[in-house]
Each structure stands twice: as structure tokens, then as C-alpha cells.
Short mmCIF file of C-alpha atoms and ligand atoms in Angstrom, two decimals:
data_model
loop_
_atom_site.label_atom_id
_atom_site.label_comp_id
_atom_site.label_asym_id
_atom_site.label_seq_id
_atom_site.Cartn_x
_atom_site.Cartn_y
_atom_site.Cartn_z
CA UNK Z 368 -22.59 -0.47 11.58
CA UNK Z 369 -25.53 -1.92 13.49
CA UNK Z 370 -25.49 -5.68 14.06
CA UNK Z 371 -28.85 -6.96 12.87
CA UNK Z 372 -30.69 -10.13 13.91
CA UNK Z 373 -32.63 -8.48 16.72
CA UNK Z 374 -35.87 -6.46 16.76
CA UNK Z 375 -34.34 -3.19 18.06
CA UNK Z 376 -31.70 -2.70 15.37
CA UNK Z 377 -34.01 -4.00 12.64
CA UNK Z 378 -36.68 -1.42 13.56
CA UNK Z 379 -34.02 1.32 13.77
CA UNK Z 380 -32.81 0.59 10.21
CA UNK Z 381 -36.36 0.36 8.84
CA UNK Z 382 -37.25 3.72 10.40
CA UNK Z 383 -33.99 5.42 9.38
CA UNK Z 384 -34.71 4.59 5.72
CA UNK Z 385 -38.48 4.91 5.99
CA UNK Z 386 -38.74 1.39 4.57
CA UNK Z 387 -42.14 -0.20 3.87
CA UNK Z 388 -42.39 -3.99 3.53
CA UNK Z 389 -43.39 -5.19 0.07
CA UNK Z 390 -45.73 -8.14 0.34
CA UNK Z 391 -45.25 -8.97 -3.35
CA UNK Z 392 -41.54 -9.67 -2.67
CA UNK Z 393 -42.23 -12.02 0.27
CA UNK Z 394 -40.38 -9.78 2.73
CA UNK Z 395 -40.15 -11.31 6.23
CA UNK Z 396 -36.87 -10.36 7.86
CA UNK Z 397 -35.20 -12.55 10.48
CA UNK Z 398 -34.91 -10.97 13.93
CA UNK Z 399 -33.50 -13.88 15.94
CA UNK Z 400 -29.72 -14.26 16.28
CA UNK Z 401 -30.00 -17.88 17.53
CA UNK Z 402 -31.72 -18.94 14.32
CA UNK Z 403 -29.13 -17.10 12.24
CA UNK Z 404 -26.30 -18.90 14.00
CA UNK Z 405 -28.06 -22.23 13.47
CA UNK Z 406 -28.36 -21.53 9.74
CA UNK Z 407 -24.64 -20.69 9.41
CA UNK Z 408 -23.79 -23.90 11.35
CA UNK Z 409 -26.17 -25.99 9.23
CA UNK Z 410 -24.64 -24.63 6.02
CA UNK Z 411 -21.12 -25.39 7.35
CA UNK Z 412 -19.75 -22.11 6.04
CA UNK Z 413 -15.97 -21.71 6.25
CA UNK Z 414 -13.43 -19.10 5.14
CA UNK Z 415 -12.85 -21.20 1.99
CA UNK Z 416 -16.43 -20.75 0.80
CA UNK Z 417 -18.03 -18.57 -1.82
CA UNK Z 418 -21.69 -18.13 -0.88
CA UNK Z 419 -24.65 -16.96 -2.94
CA UNK Z 420 -27.41 -15.37 -0.87
CA UNK Z 421 -30.79 -14.92 -2.50
CA UNK Z 422 -32.74 -11.96 -1.11
CA UNK Z 423 -30.53 -10.34 1.55
CA UNK Z 424 -33.29 -7.95 2.67
CA UNK Z 425 -31.62 -5.39 4.98
CA UNK Z 426 -28.55 -7.66 5.20
CA UNK Z 427 -29.30 -9.56 8.40
CA UNK Z 428 -28.04 -12.99 7.35
CA UNK Z 429 -25.55 -11.37 4.98
CA UNK Z 430 -23.64 -9.95 7.95
CA UNK Z 431 -23.25 -13.47 9.37
CA UNK Z 432 -22.23 -14.80 5.95
CA UNK Z 433 -19.62 -12.05 5.44
CA UNK Z 434 -18.13 -12.83 8.86
CA UNK Z 435 -17.87 -16.57 8.11
CA UNK Z 436 -17.27 -16.96 4.34
CA UNK Z 437 -14.46 -15.88 2.05
CA UNK Z 438 -16.74 -14.29 -0.53
CA UNK Z 439 -20.46 -13.48 -0.58
CA UNK Z 440 -22.67 -12.53 -3.52
CA UNK Z 441 -26.14 -11.26 -2.58
CA UNK Z 442 -28.91 -10.84 -5.17
CA UNK Z 443 -31.78 -8.56 -4.11
CA UNK Z 444 -34.73 -7.58 -6.33
CA UNK Z 445 -35.97 -4.59 -4.29
CA UNK Z 446 -34.02 -1.49 -5.31
CA UNK Z 447 -35.10 0.34 -2.13
CA UNK Z 448 -32.95 -2.08 -0.10
CA UNK Z 449 -29.74 -1.46 -2.06
CA UNK Z 450 -28.71 1.84 -0.39
CA UNK Z 451 -29.37 0.29 3.03
CA UNK Z 452 -27.06 -2.62 2.19
CA UNK Z 453 -24.37 -0.59 0.42
CA UNK Z 454 -24.18 2.46 2.67
CA UNK Z 455 -25.11 1.01 6.01
CA UNK Z 456 -25.50 -2.61 7.07
CA UNK Z 457 -22.83 -4.16 4.79
CA UNK Z 458 -20.60 -1.08 4.33
CA UNK Z 459 -17.93 -2.50 6.64
CA UNK Z 460 -17.32 -5.65 4.57
CA UNK Z 461 -14.98 -5.96 1.59
CA UNK Z 462 -15.98 -9.55 0.70
CA UNK Z 463 -19.52 -8.75 -0.51
CA UNK Z 464 -20.93 -8.12 -3.99
CA UNK Z 465 -24.51 -6.81 -4.09
CA UNK Z 466 -26.52 -7.34 -7.28
CA UNK Z 467 -29.85 -5.56 -7.72
CA UNK Z 468 -31.69 -8.10 -9.89
CA UNK Z 469 -34.38 -10.76 -9.96
CA UNK Z 470 -32.62 -14.04 -9.05
CA UNK Z 471 -34.59 -15.82 -11.79
CA UNK Z 472 -32.91 -13.55 -14.38
CA UNK Z 473 -29.36 -13.76 -13.09
CA UNK Z 474 -26.74 -15.91 -14.83
CA UNK Z 475 -25.55 -17.77 -11.74
CA UNK Z 476 -23.08 -19.87 -13.73
CA UNK Z 477 -21.30 -16.64 -14.69
CA UNK Z 478 -21.15 -15.54 -11.04
CA UNK Z 479 -19.60 -18.90 -10.11
CA UNK Z 480 -17.00 -18.48 -12.87
CA UNK Z 481 -16.10 -14.94 -11.83
CA UNK Z 482 -16.14 -15.31 -8.07
CA UNK Z 483 -15.12 -18.93 -7.51
CA UNK Z 484 -13.25 -19.95 -10.68
CA UNK Z 485 -16.12 -22.32 -11.59
CA UNK Z 486 -15.75 -24.34 -8.37
CA UNK Z 487 -18.90 -25.32 -6.41
CA UNK Z 488 -20.51 -22.60 -4.30
CA UNK Z 489 -22.91 -22.81 -1.36
CA UNK Z 490 -26.33 -21.20 -1.54
CA UNK Z 491 -27.84 -19.85 1.67
CA UNK Z 492 -31.14 -17.99 1.79
CA UNK Z 493 -34.24 -17.08 3.67
CA UNK Z 494 -36.25 -17.48 0.52
CA UNK Z 495 -39.15 -15.37 -0.71
CA UNK Z 496 -41.80 -18.10 -0.38
CA UNK Z 497 -43.75 -17.11 -3.50
CA UNK Z 498 -40.95 -18.40 -5.77
CA UNK Z 499 -39.36 -21.17 -3.69
CA UNK Z 500 -39.89 -23.94 -6.27
CA UNK Z 501 -38.70 -22.03 -9.38
CA UNK Z 502 -35.57 -20.89 -7.52
CA UNK Z 503 -34.63 -24.40 -6.38
CA UNK Z 504 -35.43 -26.04 -9.70
CA UNK Z 505 -33.61 -23.28 -11.57
CA UNK Z 506 -30.47 -23.89 -9.50
CA UNK Z 507 -30.58 -27.64 -10.12
CA UNK Z 508 -31.65 -27.68 -13.76
CA UNK Z 509 -29.13 -25.06 -14.88
CA UNK Z 510 -26.39 -27.30 -13.43
CA UNK Z 511 -24.79 -24.50 -11.44
CA UNK Z 512 -21.70 -25.93 -9.65
CA UNK Z 513 -23.12 -26.38 -6.13
CA UNK Z 514 -22.08 -28.01 -2.86
CA UNK Z 515 -25.31 -27.39 -1.01
CA UNK Z 516 -28.39 -25.20 -0.72
CA UNK Z 517 -29.38 -24.29 2.85
CA UNK Z 518 -32.67 -22.45 2.79
CA UNK Z 519 -35.54 -21.25 4.91
CA UNK Z 520 -38.82 -22.29 3.32
CA UNK Z 521 -42.41 -22.78 4.39
CA UNK Z 522 -42.43 -25.80 6.74
CA UNK Z 523 -44.94 -27.63 4.58
CA UNK Z 524 -42.67 -27.23 1.53
CA UNK Z 525 -39.66 -28.55 3.48
CA UNK Z 526 -41.74 -31.62 4.40
CA UNK Z 527 -42.71 -32.10 0.76
CA UNK Z 528 -39.06 -32.10 -0.29
CA UNK Z 529 -37.99 -34.94 1.95
CA UNK Z 530 -40.90 -37.41 1.98
CA UNK Z 531 -41.14 -40.69 0.06
CA UNK Z 532 -44.00 -42.58 -1.66
CA UNK Z 533 -47.27 -43.25 0.10
CA UNK Z 534 -47.56 -39.92 1.92
CA UNK Z 535 -49.90 -37.08 0.99
CA UNK Z 536 -47.02 -34.60 0.65
CA UNK Z 537 -45.13 -36.78 -1.87
CA UNK Z 538 -45.09 -35.27 -5.33
CA UNK Z 539 -43.12 -33.88 -8.26
CA UNK Z 540 -41.11 -31.54 -5.98
CA UNK Z 541 -40.05 -34.43 -3.69
CA UNK Z 542 -38.83 -36.45 -6.67
CA UNK Z 543 -37.04 -33.54 -8.36
CA UNK Z 544 -35.23 -32.52 -5.17
CA UNK Z 545 -34.30 -36.12 -4.32
CA UNK Z 546 -32.95 -36.71 -7.84
CA UNK Z 547 -30.45 -33.88 -7.46
CA UNK Z 548 -29.75 -33.75 -3.72
CA UNK Z 549 -29.99 -35.34 -0.30
CA UNK Z 550 -32.56 -33.31 1.68
CA UNK Z 551 -32.44 -32.87 5.44
CA UNK Z 552 -34.64 -30.61 7.57
CA UNK Z 553 -32.26 -28.89 9.99
CA UNK Z 554 -34.63 -26.87 12.18
CA UNK Z 555 -38.15 -25.50 12.34
CA UNK Z 556 -38.62 -21.78 12.85
CA UNK Z 557 -41.70 -20.21 14.46
CA UNK Z 558 -43.39 -17.20 12.84
CA UNK Z 559 -42.32 -14.96 15.76
CA UNK Z 560 -38.68 -15.05 14.55
CA UNK Z 561 -39.57 -12.80 11.60
CA UNK Z 562 -40.67 -9.22 11.07
CA UNK Z 563 -43.42 -9.01 9.95
CA UNK Z 564 -44.67 -12.41 11.16
CA UNK Z 565 -45.58 -14.73 8.27
CA UNK Z 566 -48.87 -16.67 8.42
CA UNK Z 567 -47.04 -20.00 8.30
CA UNK Z 568 -44.31 -21.78 10.21
CA UNK Z 569 -40.97 -22.15 8.47
CA UNK Z 570 -38.14 -24.65 8.36
CA UNK Z 571 -34.51 -24.64 7.30
CA UNK Z 572 -33.72 -27.47 4.91
CA UNK Z 573 -30.30 -28.41 3.60
CA UNK Z 574 -30.05 -29.94 0.14
CA UNK Z 575 -26.64 -31.53 -0.37
CA UNK Z 576 -26.00 -31.93 -4.09
CA UNK Z 577 -25.20 -35.42 -5.36
CA UNK Z 578 -22.13 -35.77 -7.57
CA UNK Z 579 -24.15 -38.24 -9.62
CA UNK Z 580 -27.94 -38.71 -9.45
CA UNK Z 581 -28.99 -41.76 -7.39
CA UNK Z 582 -30.86 -43.24 -10.39
CA UNK Z 583 -30.06 -43.39 -14.07
CA UNK Z 584 -32.76 -42.44 -16.58
CA UNK Z 585 -31.69 -42.53 -20.23
CA UNK Z 586 -33.65 -39.29 -20.83
CA UNK Z 587 -33.80 -37.10 -17.70
CA UNK Z 588 -36.11 -34.56 -19.36
CA UNK Z 589 -38.63 -37.24 -20.37
CA UNK Z 590 -38.55 -38.77 -16.88
CA UNK Z 591 -39.51 -35.41 -15.37
CA UNK Z 592 -42.32 -35.00 -17.92
CA UNK Z 593 -43.65 -38.40 -16.79
CA UNK Z 594 -43.33 -37.38 -13.14
CA UNK Z 595 -45.12 -34.06 -13.68
CA UNK Z 596 -47.93 -35.72 -15.65
CA UNK Z 597 -48.31 -38.40 -12.96
CA UNK Z 598 -48.91 -35.83 -10.23
CA UNK Z 599 -50.92 -33.35 -12.33
CA UNK Z 600 -53.87 -35.64 -11.87
CA UNK Z 601 -52.91 -37.20 -8.60
CA UNK Z 602 -56.10 -39.16 -8.02
CA UNK Z 603 -55.99 -40.84 -11.43
CA UNK Z 604 -54.25 -44.13 -12.13
CA UNK Z 605 -50.99 -43.85 -14.03
CA UNK Z 606 -52.58 -45.56 -17.00
CA UNK Z 607 -55.23 -42.83 -17.28
CA UNK Z 608 -53.03 -39.90 -16.18
CA UNK Z 609 -50.16 -40.64 -18.58
CA UNK Z 610 -52.37 -42.00 -21.37
CA UNK Z 611 -54.37 -38.74 -21.40
CA UNK Z 612 -51.38 -36.37 -21.19
CA UNK Z 613 -51.19 -34.76 -24.65
CA UNK Z 614 -47.49 -33.79 -24.39
CA UNK Z 615 -46.26 -37.35 -23.73
CA UNK Z 616 -47.53 -39.19 -26.80
CA UNK Z 617 -47.89 -42.54 -25.00
CA UNK Z 618 -51.01 -44.70 -25.13
CA UNK Z 619 -52.84 -46.30 -22.22
CA UNK Z 620 -51.90 -49.71 -23.64
CA UNK Z 621 -48.20 -48.79 -23.61
CA UNK Z 622 -48.41 -47.63 -20.00
CA UNK Z 623 -50.25 -50.82 -18.98
CA UNK Z 624 -47.61 -52.96 -20.70
CA UNK Z 625 -44.69 -51.06 -19.11
CA UNK Z 626 -46.24 -51.40 -15.64
CA UNK Z 627 -46.76 -55.10 -16.25
CA UNK Z 628 -43.07 -55.49 -17.18
CA UNK Z 629 -42.20 -53.79 -13.88
CA UNK Z 630 -44.47 -56.17 -11.97
CA UNK Z 631 -46.90 -53.36 -11.02
CA UNK Z 632 -50.72 -53.43 -11.28
CA UNK Z 633 -52.49 -51.34 -13.94
CA UNK Z 634 -54.47 -49.64 -11.16
CA UNK Z 635 -51.41 -48.10 -9.50
CA UNK Z 636 -51.13 -44.33 -8.98
CA UNK Z 637 -48.03 -42.18 -9.36
CA UNK Z 638 -47.91 -41.44 -5.63
CA UNK Z 639 -46.93 -45.10 -5.02
CA UNK Z 640 -43.84 -45.10 -7.26
CA UNK Z 641 -40.28 -44.51 -6.08
CA UNK Z 642 -37.73 -42.45 -8.00
CA UNK Z 643 -36.08 -45.69 -9.19
CA UNK Z 644 -39.44 -46.90 -10.53
CA UNK Z 645 -40.09 -43.60 -12.32
CA UNK Z 646 -36.68 -43.94 -14.01
CA UNK Z 647 -37.54 -47.53 -15.08
CA UNK Z 648 -40.99 -46.50 -16.31
CA UNK Z 649 -39.66 -43.61 -18.37
CA UNK Z 650 -37.01 -45.85 -19.95
CA UNK Z 651 -39.66 -48.43 -20.87
CA UNK Z 652 -42.01 -45.81 -22.33
CA UNK Z 653 -39.23 -44.15 -24.25
N1 LIG C 1439 -32.49 -12.47 4.03
C1 LIG C 1439 -33.35 -11.52 4.70
C2 LIG C 1439 -33.61 -11.99 6.11
O1 LIG C 1439 -33.43 -13.19 6.36
O2 LIG C 1439 -33.99 -11.19 6.96
C3 LIG C 1439 -34.64 -11.29 3.94
C4 LIG C 1439 -35.47 -12.51 3.62
S1 LIG C 1439 -37.05 -12.18 2.92
C5 LIG C 1439 -37.94 -13.64 3.34
C6 LIG C 1439 -36.85 -12.46 1.16
C7 LIG C 1439 -36.00 -11.42 0.43
O3 LIG C 1439 -35.93 -11.78 -0.96
C8 LIG C 1439 -36.55 -10.00 0.45
O4 LIG C 1439 -35.52 -9.09 0.72
C9 LIG C 1439 -37.09 -9.77 -0.98
O5 LIG C 1439 -37.07 -8.43 -1.39
C10 LIG C 1439 -36.13 -10.64 -1.78
N2 LIG C 1439 -36.67 -11.13 -3.07
C11 LIG C 1439 -37.96 -11.40 -3.38
N3 LIG C 1439 -38.06 -11.85 -4.64
C12 LIG C 1439 -36.80 -11.86 -5.15
C13 LIG C 1439 -36.25 -12.22 -6.42
N4 LIG C 1439 -37.03 -12.65 -7.42
N5 LIG C 1439 -34.92 -12.08 -6.61
C14 LIG C 1439 -34.11 -11.64 -5.60
N6 LIG C 1439 -34.58 -11.28 -4.38
C15 LIG C 1439 -35.90 -11.40 -4.15
#
């Protein structure tokens, strides 16, 4: 079994299987063992852990996970990669389950039941960037038992996840992530650490799941509708943005009154509100 995480062995496997990268699947494989070790350290993987890996590719990070975790489940959409994983790069491990499926269609709660008796798992992934947000939101909103999610994402997206009000990157993703988890950027990763090189720089971010959300909204779903509507038309005031959103059924007068009760001006925009304030606003409008 070749140890991956370097250009030579990666190229050898790709040539052996005559593998062509699929752009539509966001395939950029890691070729730097230092970065891989950093990711395993950041995720704090131990022999007690059951880990879900999204998109193992040719199994580069999976090898590190299998060495360090008790149990690994890897979900890969590209069927051409399955024989490489099963017959070659992961053949030596007996603690791996490979699932050939789209992660957005997999019942992750069932995997957690089967492989970890319903106890929280860790998610580790070098994500396909084209579906970063749906993957993260799917994990949180389906209430999968989770300790943490340690993921490689586009650097700009990592920044968006951890900023607060008043910055240009602040938006619905920041608020959603910060409602469910404590985000921390662990390292930035230059494009040269991947094959092929992506057009953007990347970062590893760790999202440590809260036991209980840091704010209490009486209707979580409604709060997120308010948040989405507030950032859909970012340059508009909240009064106009929310008052014009057809799905919310709130009037401009109601928004003005709620803001007044919170001691905020009617000219304020969503980008100035904290998560606590969004929870208050949604409770008042409800
Ligand atoms: N983990 C490998 C590494 O670090 O070298 C590969 C990472 S690559 C950025 C993303 C991987 O996710 C690819 O193997 C791709 O085929 C897979 N992928 C893309 N979309 C997927 C989906 N919807 N479900 C599961 N895997 C997916």
C-alpha cells in the first residue's frame, strides 16, 4: 500500500488507474503530509473516535484517519474512485467503511446509530467547494450527533464563518454557523498543496458544536427566515428588506415597532445586528 500525501505516490496512483480529475466534483487532492498532520491534530482524533470523512478522493486523508481513529466512514460520490480506495490505498485497513453516494443524500443519523451507537461523531473533510454551505448546514440542521467538524474550505468562506457584525463578510452563513458551533480557523493552506492547484487559497476551520445554542429564539426556523431575508437584500434597511419579503408576512410598520422596542433606529441594516439581536427581533415579530 502506497502512503499518499506526496506528489510522487499520488501521481503513481492516478496513472495506475488512468484517473481523470472531474471538475464538477471539486476534485483537488492534498499532496502535503505536513498539512495532513495539522488537520488530524486540529481535529483531535483519538482511538475512541468514529469519524465521517466527506469525499475521500484517492484516500489521502483517509489513511491518516484510519491510523488515528477507531472507526472511519468515508462517503465518495465518484464511482471511479471506489476501486482505488477498496483495492489499493485503503485495502490494508479494517476500520474503514466506504460508501459510494452523494453526501447530501446519505442518512448520516443512521450511520451514527450503526457505527457509534448514536454517540457524537467527528466530521473531517477536504470539502468539495461547490457544495460547502449545503453540507455544513445539512449536518447542523439535521441534528446529527456531532462533536466537531474540521474542514478544508475556501479561505474566503472560512473568514465568512467566523466574522461578526460590521464586516463585509458577515452574513447568513456567519450567523448560522455561530448559532450551532464555535468556529476557529486553524490554518491557511496555499494552492500548491493540492493536485490540481485550485484557483483560490484554502483554510482549515474547526466548528465545535455547542451543546445548547448561545441564544434562545422561540422559533428557530422563523429566526433563520428573518436572517436570510435580511441578507438577501443586504444594502436595504431591515424595515424595507423584511417588510418586502413575501414569505415572512410582516409589515414595515411591525418591523419599525420591533426595532424601536429594541432601541434600534429604523434605518438600521441587517449587517449591523448580532445573533442575540436577531433572536430578539424574531421573537418580537413572531
Ligand atoms: N479528501 C481528498 C483529499 O484531501 O485529497 C479529496 C478532496 S477533494 C477536494 C473533494 C472530494 O469530494 C472528491 O473526491 C470528490 O469526488 C468528492 N465529492 C464531491 N462531491 C461530493 C458529494 N456530493 N458527495 C460525496 N463526495 C463528493
